[in-house]
mmCIF file of C-alpha atoms and ligand atoms in Angstrom:
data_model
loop_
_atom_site.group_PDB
_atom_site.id
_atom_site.type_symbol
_atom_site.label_atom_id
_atom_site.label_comp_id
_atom_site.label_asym_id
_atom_site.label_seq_id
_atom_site.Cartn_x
_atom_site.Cartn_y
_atom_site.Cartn_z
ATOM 1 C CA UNK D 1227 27.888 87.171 -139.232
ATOM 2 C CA UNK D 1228 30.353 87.289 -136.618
ATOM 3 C CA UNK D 1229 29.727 86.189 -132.862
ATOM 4 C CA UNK D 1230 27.530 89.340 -131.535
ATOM 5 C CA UNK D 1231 29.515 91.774 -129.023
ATOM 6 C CA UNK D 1232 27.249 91.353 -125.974
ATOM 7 C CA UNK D 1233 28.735 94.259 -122.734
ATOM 8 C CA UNK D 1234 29.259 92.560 -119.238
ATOM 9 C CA UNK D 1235 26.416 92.135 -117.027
ATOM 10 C CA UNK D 1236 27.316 95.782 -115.264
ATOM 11 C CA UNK D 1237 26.832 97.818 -117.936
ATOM 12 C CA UNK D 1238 23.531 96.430 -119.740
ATOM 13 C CA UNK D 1239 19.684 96.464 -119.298
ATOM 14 C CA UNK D 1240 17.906 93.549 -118.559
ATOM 15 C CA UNK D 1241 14.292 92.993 -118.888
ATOM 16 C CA UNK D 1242 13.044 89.719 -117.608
ATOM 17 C CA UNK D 1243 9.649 88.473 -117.628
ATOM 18 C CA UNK D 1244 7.946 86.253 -114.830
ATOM 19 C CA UNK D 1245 10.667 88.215 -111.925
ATOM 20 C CA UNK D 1246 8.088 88.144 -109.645
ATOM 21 C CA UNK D 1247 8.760 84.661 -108.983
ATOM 22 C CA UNK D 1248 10.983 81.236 -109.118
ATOM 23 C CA UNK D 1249 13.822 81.626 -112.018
ATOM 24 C CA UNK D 1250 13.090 85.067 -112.839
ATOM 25 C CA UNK D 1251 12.764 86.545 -109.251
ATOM 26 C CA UNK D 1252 16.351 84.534 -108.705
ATOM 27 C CA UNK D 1253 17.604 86.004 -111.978
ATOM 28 C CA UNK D 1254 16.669 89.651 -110.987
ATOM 29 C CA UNK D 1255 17.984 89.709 -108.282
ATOM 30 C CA UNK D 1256 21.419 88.074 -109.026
ATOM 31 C CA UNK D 1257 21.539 90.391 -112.165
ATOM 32 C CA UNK D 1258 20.613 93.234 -110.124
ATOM 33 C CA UNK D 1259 23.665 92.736 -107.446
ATOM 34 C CA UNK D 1260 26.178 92.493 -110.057
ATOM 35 C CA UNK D 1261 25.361 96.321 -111.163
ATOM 36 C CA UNK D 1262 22.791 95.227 -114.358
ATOM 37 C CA UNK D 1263 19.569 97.442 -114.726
ATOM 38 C CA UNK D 1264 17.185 95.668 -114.516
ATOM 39 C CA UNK D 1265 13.088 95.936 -115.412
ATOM 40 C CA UNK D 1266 11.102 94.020 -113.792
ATOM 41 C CA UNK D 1267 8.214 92.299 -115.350
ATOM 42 C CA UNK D 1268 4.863 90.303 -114.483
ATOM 43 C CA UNK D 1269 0.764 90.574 -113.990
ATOM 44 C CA UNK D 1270 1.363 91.222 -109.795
ATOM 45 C CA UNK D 1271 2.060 94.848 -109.430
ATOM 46 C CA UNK D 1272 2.557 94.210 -105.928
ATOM 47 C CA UNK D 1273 5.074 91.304 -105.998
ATOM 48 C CA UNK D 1274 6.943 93.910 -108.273
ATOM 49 C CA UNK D 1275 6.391 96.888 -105.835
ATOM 50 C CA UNK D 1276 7.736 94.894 -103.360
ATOM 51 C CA UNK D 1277 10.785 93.440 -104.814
ATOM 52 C CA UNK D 1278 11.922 96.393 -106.637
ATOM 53 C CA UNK D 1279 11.890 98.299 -103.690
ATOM 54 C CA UNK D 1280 14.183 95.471 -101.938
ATOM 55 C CA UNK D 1281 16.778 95.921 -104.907
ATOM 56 C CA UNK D 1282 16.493 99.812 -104.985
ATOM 57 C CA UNK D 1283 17.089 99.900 -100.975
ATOM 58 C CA UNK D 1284 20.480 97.763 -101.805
ATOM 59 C CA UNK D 1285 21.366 100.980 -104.237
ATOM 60 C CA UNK D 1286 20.455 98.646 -107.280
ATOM 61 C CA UNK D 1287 19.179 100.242 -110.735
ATOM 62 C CA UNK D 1288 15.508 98.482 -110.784
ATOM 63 C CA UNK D 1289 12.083 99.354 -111.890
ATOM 64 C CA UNK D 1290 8.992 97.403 -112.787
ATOM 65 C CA UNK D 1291 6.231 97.383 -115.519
ATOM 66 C CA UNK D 1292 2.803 94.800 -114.914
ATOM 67 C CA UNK D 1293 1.890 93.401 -118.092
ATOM 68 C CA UNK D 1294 0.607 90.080 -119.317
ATOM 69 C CA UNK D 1295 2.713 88.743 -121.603
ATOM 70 C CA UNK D 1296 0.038 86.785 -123.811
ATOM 71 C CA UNK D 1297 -1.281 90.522 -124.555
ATOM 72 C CA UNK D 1298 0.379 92.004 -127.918
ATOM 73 C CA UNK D 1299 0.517 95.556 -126.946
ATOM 74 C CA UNK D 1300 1.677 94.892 -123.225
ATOM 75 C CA UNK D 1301 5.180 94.065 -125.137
ATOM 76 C CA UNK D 1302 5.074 97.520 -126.908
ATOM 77 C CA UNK D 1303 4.519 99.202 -123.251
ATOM 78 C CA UNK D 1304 7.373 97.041 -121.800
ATOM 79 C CA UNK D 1305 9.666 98.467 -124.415
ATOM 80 C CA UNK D 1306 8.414 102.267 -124.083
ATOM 81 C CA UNK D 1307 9.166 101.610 -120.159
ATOM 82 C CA UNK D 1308 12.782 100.392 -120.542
ATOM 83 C CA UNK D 1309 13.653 103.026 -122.934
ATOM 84 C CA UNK D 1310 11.807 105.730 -120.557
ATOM 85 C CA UNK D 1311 13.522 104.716 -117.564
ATOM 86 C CA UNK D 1312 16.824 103.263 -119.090
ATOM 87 C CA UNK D 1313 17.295 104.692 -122.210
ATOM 88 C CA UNK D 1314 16.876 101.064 -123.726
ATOM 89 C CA UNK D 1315 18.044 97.409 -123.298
ATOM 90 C CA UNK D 1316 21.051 94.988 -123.808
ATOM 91 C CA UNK D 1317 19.306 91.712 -122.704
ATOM 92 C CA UNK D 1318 15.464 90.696 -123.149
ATOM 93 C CA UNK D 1319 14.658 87.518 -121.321
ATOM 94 C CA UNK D 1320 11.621 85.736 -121.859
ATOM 95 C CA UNK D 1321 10.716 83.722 -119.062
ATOM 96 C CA UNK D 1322 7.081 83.693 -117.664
ATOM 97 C CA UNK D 1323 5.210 80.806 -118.148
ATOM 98 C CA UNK D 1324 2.455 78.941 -116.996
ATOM 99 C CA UNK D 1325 1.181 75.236 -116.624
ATOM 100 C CA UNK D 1326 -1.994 72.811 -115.952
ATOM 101 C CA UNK D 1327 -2.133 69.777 -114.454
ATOM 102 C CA UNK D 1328 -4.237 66.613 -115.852
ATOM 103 C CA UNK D 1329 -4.739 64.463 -118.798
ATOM 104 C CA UNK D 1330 -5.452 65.772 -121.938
ATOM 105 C CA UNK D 1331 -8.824 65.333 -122.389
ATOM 106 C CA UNK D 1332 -9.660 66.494 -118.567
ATOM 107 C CA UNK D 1333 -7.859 70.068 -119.134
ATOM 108 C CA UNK D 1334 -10.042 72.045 -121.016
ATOM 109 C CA UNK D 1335 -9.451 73.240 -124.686
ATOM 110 C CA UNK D 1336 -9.867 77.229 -123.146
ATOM 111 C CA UNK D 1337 -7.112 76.400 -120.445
ATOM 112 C CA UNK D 1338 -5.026 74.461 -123.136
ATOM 113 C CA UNK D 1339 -5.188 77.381 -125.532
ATOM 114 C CA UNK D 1340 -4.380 79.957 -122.381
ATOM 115 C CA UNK D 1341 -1.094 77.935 -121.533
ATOM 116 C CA UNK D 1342 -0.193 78.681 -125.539
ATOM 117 C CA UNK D 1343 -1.022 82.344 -125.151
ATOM 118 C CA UNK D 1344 1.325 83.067 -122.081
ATOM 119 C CA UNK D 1345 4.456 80.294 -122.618
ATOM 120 C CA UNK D 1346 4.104 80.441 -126.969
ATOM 121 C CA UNK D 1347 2.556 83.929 -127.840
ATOM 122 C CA UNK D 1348 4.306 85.406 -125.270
ATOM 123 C CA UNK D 1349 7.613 84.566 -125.888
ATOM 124 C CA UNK D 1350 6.500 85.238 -129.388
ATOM 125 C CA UNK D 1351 5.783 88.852 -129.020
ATOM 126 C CA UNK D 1352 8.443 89.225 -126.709
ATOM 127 C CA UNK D 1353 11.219 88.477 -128.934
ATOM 128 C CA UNK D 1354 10.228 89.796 -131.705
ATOM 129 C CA UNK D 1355 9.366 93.294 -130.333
ATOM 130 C CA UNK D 1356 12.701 92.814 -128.625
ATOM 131 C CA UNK D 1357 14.323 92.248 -132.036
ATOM 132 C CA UNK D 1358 12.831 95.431 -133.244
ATOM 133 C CA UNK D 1359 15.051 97.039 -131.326
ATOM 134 C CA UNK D 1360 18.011 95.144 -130.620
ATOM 135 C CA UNK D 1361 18.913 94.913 -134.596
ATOM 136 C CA UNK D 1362 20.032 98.322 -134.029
ATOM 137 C CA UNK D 1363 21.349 98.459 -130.529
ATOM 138 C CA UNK D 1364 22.757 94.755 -130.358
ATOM 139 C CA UNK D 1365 22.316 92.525 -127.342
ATOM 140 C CA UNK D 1366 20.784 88.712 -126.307
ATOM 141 C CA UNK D 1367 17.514 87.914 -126.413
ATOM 142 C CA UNK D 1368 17.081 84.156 -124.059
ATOM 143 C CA UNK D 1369 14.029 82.645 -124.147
ATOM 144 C CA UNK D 1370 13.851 79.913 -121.460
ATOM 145 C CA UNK D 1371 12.500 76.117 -122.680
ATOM 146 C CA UNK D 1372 12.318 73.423 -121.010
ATOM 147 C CA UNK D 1373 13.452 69.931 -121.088
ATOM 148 C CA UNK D 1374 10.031 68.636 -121.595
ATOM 149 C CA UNK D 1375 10.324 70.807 -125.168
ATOM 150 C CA UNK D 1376 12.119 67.597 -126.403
ATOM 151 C CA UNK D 1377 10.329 65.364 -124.441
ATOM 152 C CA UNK D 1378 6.361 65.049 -123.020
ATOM 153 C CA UNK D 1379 5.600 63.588 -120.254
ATOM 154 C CA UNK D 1380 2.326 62.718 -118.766
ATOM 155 C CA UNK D 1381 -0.232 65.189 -116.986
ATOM 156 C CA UNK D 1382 1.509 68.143 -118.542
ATOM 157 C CA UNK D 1383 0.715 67.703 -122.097
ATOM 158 C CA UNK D 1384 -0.560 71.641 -122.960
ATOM 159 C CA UNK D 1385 2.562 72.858 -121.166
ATOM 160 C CA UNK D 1386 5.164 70.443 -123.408
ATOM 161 C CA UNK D 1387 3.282 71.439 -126.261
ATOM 162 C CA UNK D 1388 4.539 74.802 -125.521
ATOM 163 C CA UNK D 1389 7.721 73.962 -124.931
ATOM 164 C CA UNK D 1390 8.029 72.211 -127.947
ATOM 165 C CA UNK D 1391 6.582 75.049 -130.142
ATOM 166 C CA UNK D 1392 9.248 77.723 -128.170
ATOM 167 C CA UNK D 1393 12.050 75.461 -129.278
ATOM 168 C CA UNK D 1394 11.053 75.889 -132.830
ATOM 169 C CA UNK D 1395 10.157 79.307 -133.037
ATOM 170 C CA UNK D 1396 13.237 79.954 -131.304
ATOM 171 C CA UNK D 1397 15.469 78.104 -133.859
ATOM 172 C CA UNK D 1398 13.930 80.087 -136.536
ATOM 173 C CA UNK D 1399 14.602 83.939 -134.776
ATOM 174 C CA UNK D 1400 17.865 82.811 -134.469
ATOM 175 C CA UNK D 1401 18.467 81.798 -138.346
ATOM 176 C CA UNK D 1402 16.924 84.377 -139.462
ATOM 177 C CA UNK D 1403 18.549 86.992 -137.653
ATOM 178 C CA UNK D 1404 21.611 85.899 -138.539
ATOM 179 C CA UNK D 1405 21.337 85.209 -142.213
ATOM 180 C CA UNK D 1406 20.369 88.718 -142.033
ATOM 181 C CA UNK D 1407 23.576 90.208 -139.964
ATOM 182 C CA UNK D 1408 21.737 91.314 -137.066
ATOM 183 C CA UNK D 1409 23.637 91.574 -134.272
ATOM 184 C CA UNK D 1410 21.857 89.427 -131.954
ATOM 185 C CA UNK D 1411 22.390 86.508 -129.693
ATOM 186 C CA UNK D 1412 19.533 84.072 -129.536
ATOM 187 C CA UNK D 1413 19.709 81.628 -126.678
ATOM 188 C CA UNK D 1414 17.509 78.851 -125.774
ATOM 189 C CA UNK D 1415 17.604 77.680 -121.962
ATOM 190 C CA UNK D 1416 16.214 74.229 -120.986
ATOM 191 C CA UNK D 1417 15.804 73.395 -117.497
ATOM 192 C CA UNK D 1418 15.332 70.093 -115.852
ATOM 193 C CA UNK D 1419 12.687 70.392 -112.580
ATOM 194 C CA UNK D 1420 13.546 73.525 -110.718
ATOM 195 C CA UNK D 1421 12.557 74.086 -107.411
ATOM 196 C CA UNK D 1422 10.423 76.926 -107.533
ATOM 197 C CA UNK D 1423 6.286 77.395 -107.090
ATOM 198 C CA UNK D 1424 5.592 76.811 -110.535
ATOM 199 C CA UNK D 1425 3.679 73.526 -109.652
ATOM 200 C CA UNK D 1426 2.010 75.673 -107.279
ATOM 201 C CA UNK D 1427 1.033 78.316 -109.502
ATOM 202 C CA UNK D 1428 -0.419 75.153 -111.717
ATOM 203 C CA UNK D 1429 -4.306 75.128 -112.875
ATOM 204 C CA UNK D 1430 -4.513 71.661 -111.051
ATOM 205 C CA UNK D 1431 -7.115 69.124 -111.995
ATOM 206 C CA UNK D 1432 -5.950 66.089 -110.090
ATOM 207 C CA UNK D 1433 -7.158 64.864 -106.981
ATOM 208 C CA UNK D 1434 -3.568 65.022 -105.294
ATOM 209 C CA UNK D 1435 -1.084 67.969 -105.717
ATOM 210 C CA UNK D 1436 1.385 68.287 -108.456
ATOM 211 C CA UNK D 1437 5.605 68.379 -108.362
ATOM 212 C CA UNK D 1438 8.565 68.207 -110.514
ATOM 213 C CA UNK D 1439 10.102 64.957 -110.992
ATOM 214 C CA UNK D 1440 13.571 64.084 -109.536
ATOM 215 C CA UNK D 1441 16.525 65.123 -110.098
ATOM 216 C CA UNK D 1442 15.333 68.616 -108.600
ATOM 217 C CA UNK D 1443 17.521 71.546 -109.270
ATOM 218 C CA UNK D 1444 18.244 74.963 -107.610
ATOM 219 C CA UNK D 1445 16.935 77.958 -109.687
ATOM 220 C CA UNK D 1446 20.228 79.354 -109.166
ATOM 221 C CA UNK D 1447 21.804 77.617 -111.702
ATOM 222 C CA UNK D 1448 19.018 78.578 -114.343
ATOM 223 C CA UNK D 1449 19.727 82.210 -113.328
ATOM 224 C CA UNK D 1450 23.686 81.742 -113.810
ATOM 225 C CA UNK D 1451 22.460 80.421 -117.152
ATOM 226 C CA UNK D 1452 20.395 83.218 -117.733
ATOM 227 C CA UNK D 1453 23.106 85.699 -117.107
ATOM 228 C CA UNK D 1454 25.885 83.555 -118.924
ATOM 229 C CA UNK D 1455 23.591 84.022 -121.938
ATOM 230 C CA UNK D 1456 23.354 88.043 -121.864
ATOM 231 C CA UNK D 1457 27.021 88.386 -121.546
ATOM 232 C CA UNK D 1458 28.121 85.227 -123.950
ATOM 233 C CA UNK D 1459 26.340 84.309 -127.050
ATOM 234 C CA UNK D 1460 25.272 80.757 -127.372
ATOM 235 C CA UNK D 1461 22.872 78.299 -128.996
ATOM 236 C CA UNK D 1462 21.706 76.342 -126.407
ATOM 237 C CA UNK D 1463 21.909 75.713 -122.781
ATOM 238 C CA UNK D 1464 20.461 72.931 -120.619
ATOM 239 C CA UNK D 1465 20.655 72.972 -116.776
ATOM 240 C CA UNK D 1466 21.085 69.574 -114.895
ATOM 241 C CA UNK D 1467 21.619 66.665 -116.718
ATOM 242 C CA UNK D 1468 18.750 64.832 -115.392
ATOM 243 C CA UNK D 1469 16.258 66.009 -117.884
ATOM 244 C CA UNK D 1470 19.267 65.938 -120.797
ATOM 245 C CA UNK D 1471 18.999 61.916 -119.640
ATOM 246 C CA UNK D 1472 15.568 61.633 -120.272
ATOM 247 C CA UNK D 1473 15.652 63.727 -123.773
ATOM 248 C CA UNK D 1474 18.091 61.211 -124.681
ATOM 249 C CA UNK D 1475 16.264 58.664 -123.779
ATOM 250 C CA UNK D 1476 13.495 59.488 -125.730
ATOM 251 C CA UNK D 1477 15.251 60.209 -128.620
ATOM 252 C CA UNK D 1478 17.245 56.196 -128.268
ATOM 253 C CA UNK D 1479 14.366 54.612 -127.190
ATOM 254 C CA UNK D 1480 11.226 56.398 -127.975
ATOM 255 C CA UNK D 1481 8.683 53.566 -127.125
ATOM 256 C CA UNK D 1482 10.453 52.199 -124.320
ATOM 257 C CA UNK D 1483 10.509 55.737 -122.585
ATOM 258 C CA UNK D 1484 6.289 56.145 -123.427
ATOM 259 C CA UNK D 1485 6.343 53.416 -121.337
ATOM 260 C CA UNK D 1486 8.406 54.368 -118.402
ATOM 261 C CA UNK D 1487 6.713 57.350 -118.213
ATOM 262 C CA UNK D 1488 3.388 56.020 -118.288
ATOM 263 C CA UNK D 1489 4.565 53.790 -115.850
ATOM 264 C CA UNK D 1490 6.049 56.212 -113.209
ATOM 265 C CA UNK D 1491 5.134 59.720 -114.621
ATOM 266 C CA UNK D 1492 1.987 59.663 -112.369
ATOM 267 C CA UNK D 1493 4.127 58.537 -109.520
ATOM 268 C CA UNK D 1494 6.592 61.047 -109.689
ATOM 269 C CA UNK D 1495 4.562 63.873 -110.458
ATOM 270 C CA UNK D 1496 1.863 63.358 -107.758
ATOM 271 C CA UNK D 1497 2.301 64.507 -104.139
ATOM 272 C CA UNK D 1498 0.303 64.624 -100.993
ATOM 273 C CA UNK D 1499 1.691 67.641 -100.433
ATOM 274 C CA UNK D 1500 -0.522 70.510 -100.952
ATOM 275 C CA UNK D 1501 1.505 73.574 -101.347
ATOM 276 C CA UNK D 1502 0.751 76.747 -100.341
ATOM 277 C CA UNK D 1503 -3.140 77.262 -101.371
ATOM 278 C CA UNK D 1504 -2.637 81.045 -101.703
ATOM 279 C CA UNK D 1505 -0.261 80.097 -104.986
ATOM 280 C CA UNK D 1506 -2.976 77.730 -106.570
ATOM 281 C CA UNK D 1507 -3.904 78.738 -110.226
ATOM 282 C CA UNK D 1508 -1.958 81.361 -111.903
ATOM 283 C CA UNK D 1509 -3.241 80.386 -115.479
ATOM 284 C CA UNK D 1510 -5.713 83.351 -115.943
ATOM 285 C CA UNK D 1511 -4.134 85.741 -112.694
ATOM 286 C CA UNK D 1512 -1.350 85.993 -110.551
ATOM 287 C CA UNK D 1513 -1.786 84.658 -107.433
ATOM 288 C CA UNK D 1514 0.884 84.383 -104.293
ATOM 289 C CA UNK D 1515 4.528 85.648 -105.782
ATOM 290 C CA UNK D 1516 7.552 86.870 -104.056
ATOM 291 C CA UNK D 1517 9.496 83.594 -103.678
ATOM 292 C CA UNK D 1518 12.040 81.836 -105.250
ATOM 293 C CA UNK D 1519 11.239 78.440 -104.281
ATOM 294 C CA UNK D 1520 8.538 75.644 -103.351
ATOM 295 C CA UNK D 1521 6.837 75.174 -100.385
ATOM 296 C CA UNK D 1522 6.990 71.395 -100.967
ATOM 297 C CA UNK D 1523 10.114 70.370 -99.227
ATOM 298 C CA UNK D 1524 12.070 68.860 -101.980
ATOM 299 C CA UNK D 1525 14.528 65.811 -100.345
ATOM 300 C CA UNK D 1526 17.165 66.788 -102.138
ATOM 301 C CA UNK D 1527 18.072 69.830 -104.763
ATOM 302 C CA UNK D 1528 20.836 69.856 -106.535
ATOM 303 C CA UNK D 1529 23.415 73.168 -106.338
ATOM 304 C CA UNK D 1530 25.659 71.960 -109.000
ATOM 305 C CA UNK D 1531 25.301 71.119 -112.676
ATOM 306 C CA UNK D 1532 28.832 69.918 -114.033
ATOM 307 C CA UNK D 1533 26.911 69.326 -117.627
ATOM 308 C CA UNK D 1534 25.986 73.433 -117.494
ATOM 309 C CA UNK D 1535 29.421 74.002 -116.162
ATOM 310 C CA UNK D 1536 30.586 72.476 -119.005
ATOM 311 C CA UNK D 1537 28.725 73.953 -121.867
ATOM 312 C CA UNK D 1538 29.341 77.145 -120.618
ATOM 313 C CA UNK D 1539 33.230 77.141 -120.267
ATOM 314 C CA UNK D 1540 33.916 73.661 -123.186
ATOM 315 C CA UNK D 1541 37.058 74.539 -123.233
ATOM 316 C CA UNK D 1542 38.162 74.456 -119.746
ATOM 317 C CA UNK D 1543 36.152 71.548 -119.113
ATOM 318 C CA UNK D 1544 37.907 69.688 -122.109
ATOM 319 C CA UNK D 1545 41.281 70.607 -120.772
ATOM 320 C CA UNK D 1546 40.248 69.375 -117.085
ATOM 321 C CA UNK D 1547 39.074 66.052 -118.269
ATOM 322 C CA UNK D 1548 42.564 65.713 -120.800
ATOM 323 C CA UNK D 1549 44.282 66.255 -117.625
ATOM 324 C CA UNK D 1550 41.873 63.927 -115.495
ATOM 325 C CA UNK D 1551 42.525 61.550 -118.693
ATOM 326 C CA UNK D 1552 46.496 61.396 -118.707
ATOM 327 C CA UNK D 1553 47.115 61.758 -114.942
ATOM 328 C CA UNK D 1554 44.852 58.297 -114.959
ATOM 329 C CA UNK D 1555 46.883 56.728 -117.684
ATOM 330 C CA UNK D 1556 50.465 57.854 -116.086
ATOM 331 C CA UNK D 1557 49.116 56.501 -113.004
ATOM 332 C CA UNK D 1558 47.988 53.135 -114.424
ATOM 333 C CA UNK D 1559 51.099 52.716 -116.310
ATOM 334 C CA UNK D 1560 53.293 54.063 -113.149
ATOM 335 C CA UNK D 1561 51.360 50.723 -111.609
ATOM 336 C CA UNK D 1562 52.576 48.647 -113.979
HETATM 337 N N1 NAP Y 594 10.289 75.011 -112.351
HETATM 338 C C1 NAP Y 594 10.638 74.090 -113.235
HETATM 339 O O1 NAP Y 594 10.772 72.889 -112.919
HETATM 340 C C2 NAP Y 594 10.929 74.468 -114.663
HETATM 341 C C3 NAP Y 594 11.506 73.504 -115.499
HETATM 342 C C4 NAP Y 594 11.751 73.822 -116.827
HETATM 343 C C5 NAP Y 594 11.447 75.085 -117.295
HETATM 344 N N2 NAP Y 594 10.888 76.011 -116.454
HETATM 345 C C6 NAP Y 594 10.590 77.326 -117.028
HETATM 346 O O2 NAP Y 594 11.217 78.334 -116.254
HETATM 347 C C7 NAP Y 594 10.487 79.555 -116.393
HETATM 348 C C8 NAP Y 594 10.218 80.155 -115.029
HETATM 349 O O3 NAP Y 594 9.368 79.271 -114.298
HETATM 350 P P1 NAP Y 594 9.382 79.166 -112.715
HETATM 351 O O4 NAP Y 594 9.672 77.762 -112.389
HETATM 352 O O5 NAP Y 594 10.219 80.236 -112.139
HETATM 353 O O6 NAP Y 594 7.805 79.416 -112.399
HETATM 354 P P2 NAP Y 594 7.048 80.419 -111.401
HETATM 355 O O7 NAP Y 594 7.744 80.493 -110.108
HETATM 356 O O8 NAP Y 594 5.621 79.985 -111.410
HETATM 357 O O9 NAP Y 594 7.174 81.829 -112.142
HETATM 358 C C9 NAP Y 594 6.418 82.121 -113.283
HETATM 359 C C10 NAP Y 594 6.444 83.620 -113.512
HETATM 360 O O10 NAP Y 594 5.699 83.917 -114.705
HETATM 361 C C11 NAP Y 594 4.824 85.008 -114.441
HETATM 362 N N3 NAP Y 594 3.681 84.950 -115.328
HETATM 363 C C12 NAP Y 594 2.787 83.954 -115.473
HETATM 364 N N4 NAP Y 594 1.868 84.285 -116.389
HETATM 365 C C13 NAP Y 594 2.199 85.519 -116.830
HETATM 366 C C14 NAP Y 594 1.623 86.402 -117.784
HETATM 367 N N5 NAP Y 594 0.518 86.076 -118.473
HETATM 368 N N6 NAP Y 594 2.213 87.591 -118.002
HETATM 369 C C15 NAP Y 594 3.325 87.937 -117.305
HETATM 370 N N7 NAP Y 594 3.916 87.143 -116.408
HETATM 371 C C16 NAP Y 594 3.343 85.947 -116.166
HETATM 372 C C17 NAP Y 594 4.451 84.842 -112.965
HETATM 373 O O11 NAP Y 594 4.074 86.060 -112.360
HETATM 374 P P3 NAP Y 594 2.573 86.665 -112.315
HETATM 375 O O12 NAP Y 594 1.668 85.546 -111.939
HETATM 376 O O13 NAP Y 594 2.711 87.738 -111.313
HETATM 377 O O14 NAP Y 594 2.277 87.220 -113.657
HETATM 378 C C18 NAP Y 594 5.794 84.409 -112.389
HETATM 379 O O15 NAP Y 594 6.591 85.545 -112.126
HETATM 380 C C19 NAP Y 594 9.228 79.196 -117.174
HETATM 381 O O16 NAP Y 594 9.417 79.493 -118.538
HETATM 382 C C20 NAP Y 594 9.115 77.698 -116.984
HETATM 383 O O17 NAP Y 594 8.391 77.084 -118.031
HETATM 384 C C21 NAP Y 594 10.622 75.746 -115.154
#
């Protein structure tokens, strides 16, 4: 099958799950702006209320469903919505997720199997209901990873389970749908840490609070990755190279990283810092949404991503770094 035609942001429909908050709130509203319906989805009708009414006041084309994405037939009402209100959809974007923090055998096997039901099942249901009607209409569906879906790390072992099953299940959509000529793009995002509540939102069972580990990037860039995606089909996409490092890493040095992260993982992922107590615990309910980012006062986030930068646009980034590459040598032979 050829590359599927996906329409510019301004003329699709994009529904996008977890927009109440972090990535998906960012992703909204960007989409929104540049003319894209958009339907917004999450458990917190009033995060949704409020944000859609935001958008609509800036003359965008927004609605809103509340589901819960680990529910089967929430999916089928998500779909009934965006064909009610928008006559259908170009993009379906599975993003909401949620995590625990603790050691394996301190997070409980309920909790464990509740992470599975929102980040696998849901994504799961999602896509394929999306599928359903995509085949015929054509469009992207993106279903957002994570680094740690190549590579666990301490205290979040449910939650990289996840992420590891996603990256499979994703793989195998996208084969199948294209062995059988449908006319859909099936993109996997990883990010690296993001600064955004979802540590918050974490079912916490440490003593201390919970962050991402450095390098910390801006949910912006997850977004523009987002929004690449339902415009330009491709396999994969990984924001900041920071967690591509330590996937590589892994896959090089597999024993050496166990122990570097058993080593620092604690270090890195524990903070005094105890976020906003109004966001604590989203595993079973929403709790505080309506931000993009953390309360935790990252040092430094990162705007940029030159390794996105250049898997979206290869070509101009190979032709930069020939240039880079022959201006050095001129130079060095000039020197001569
Ligand atoms: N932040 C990072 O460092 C990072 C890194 C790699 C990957 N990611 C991935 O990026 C995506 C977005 O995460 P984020 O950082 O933006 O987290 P976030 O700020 O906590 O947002 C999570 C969103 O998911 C929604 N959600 C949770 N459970 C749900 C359910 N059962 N049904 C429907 N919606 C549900 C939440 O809203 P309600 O509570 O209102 O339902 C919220 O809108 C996730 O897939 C996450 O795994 C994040």
């Amino acid at each position: 099958m050829s590359s599927p035609d996906l329409k510019p942001l301004h003329q699709q429909v994009i529904v996008i799950t977890g927009a109440s908050s972090g990535i998906g709130l960012v992703t909204a509203r960007m989409a929104a702006r540049a003319g894209a319906g958009v339907l917004l989805v999450s458990r917190n009708e009033d995060a949704l209320r409020r944000i859609a009414e935001e958008l609509q006041a800036d003359g965008a084309r927004v609605d809103y469903v509340a589901a819960d994405v680990s529910r089967r037939e929430d999916h089928e009402r998500i779909v009934r919505a965006a064909i009610d209100r928008f006559g259908g959809f170009d993009s379906w974007v599975n993003n909401a997720s949620v995590g625990t923090a603790g050691e394996l055998d301190k997070v409980t096997l309920e909790d464990h199997r509740r992470v599975f039901e929102v980040n696998y099942w849901g994504v799961v249901y999602g896509s394929l209901e999306a599928a359903k009607h995509l085949r015929r209409r054509g469009g992207a569906i993106i279903n957002i990873g994570s680094v740690l879906g190549e590579r666990t790390v301490v205290l979040q072992g449910p939650y990289c389970a996840t992420k590891h099953a996603v990256r499979a299940f994703t793989t195998g959509l996208r084969m199948e749908l294209e062995r059988e000529g449908a006319p859909v793009s099936i993109t996997h995002i990883k990010p690296s840490s993001i600064d955004t509540p979802f540590p918050e939102h974490a079912r916490n069972y440490l003593r201390t609070g919970i962050q991402v580990p450095p390098p910390i990037y801006s949910p912006t860039l997850v977004a523009k990755a987002i929004l690449f995606a339902c415009q330009t089909p491709r396999r994969v996409l990984t924001v900041g190279f920071g967690g591509k490092m330590a996937t590589l890493m892994g896959r090089l040095f597999p024993r050496f990283t166990d122990r570097l992260m058993e080593a620092v993982g604690y270090w890195a992922q524990e903070t005094q810092k105890p976020g906003v107590p109004a966001r604590r615990d989203n595993l079973y309910s929403p709790r505080e949404d309506g931000t993009e980012r953390s309360s935790l006062g990252y040092p430094v986030v990162l705007k940029n991503s030159p390794y996105l930068q250049a898997q979206m646009y290869p070509v101009a980034t190979a032709a930069i770094l020939s240039g880079l590459a022959l201006g050095l040598a001129a130079a060095s032979r000039a020197r001569r």
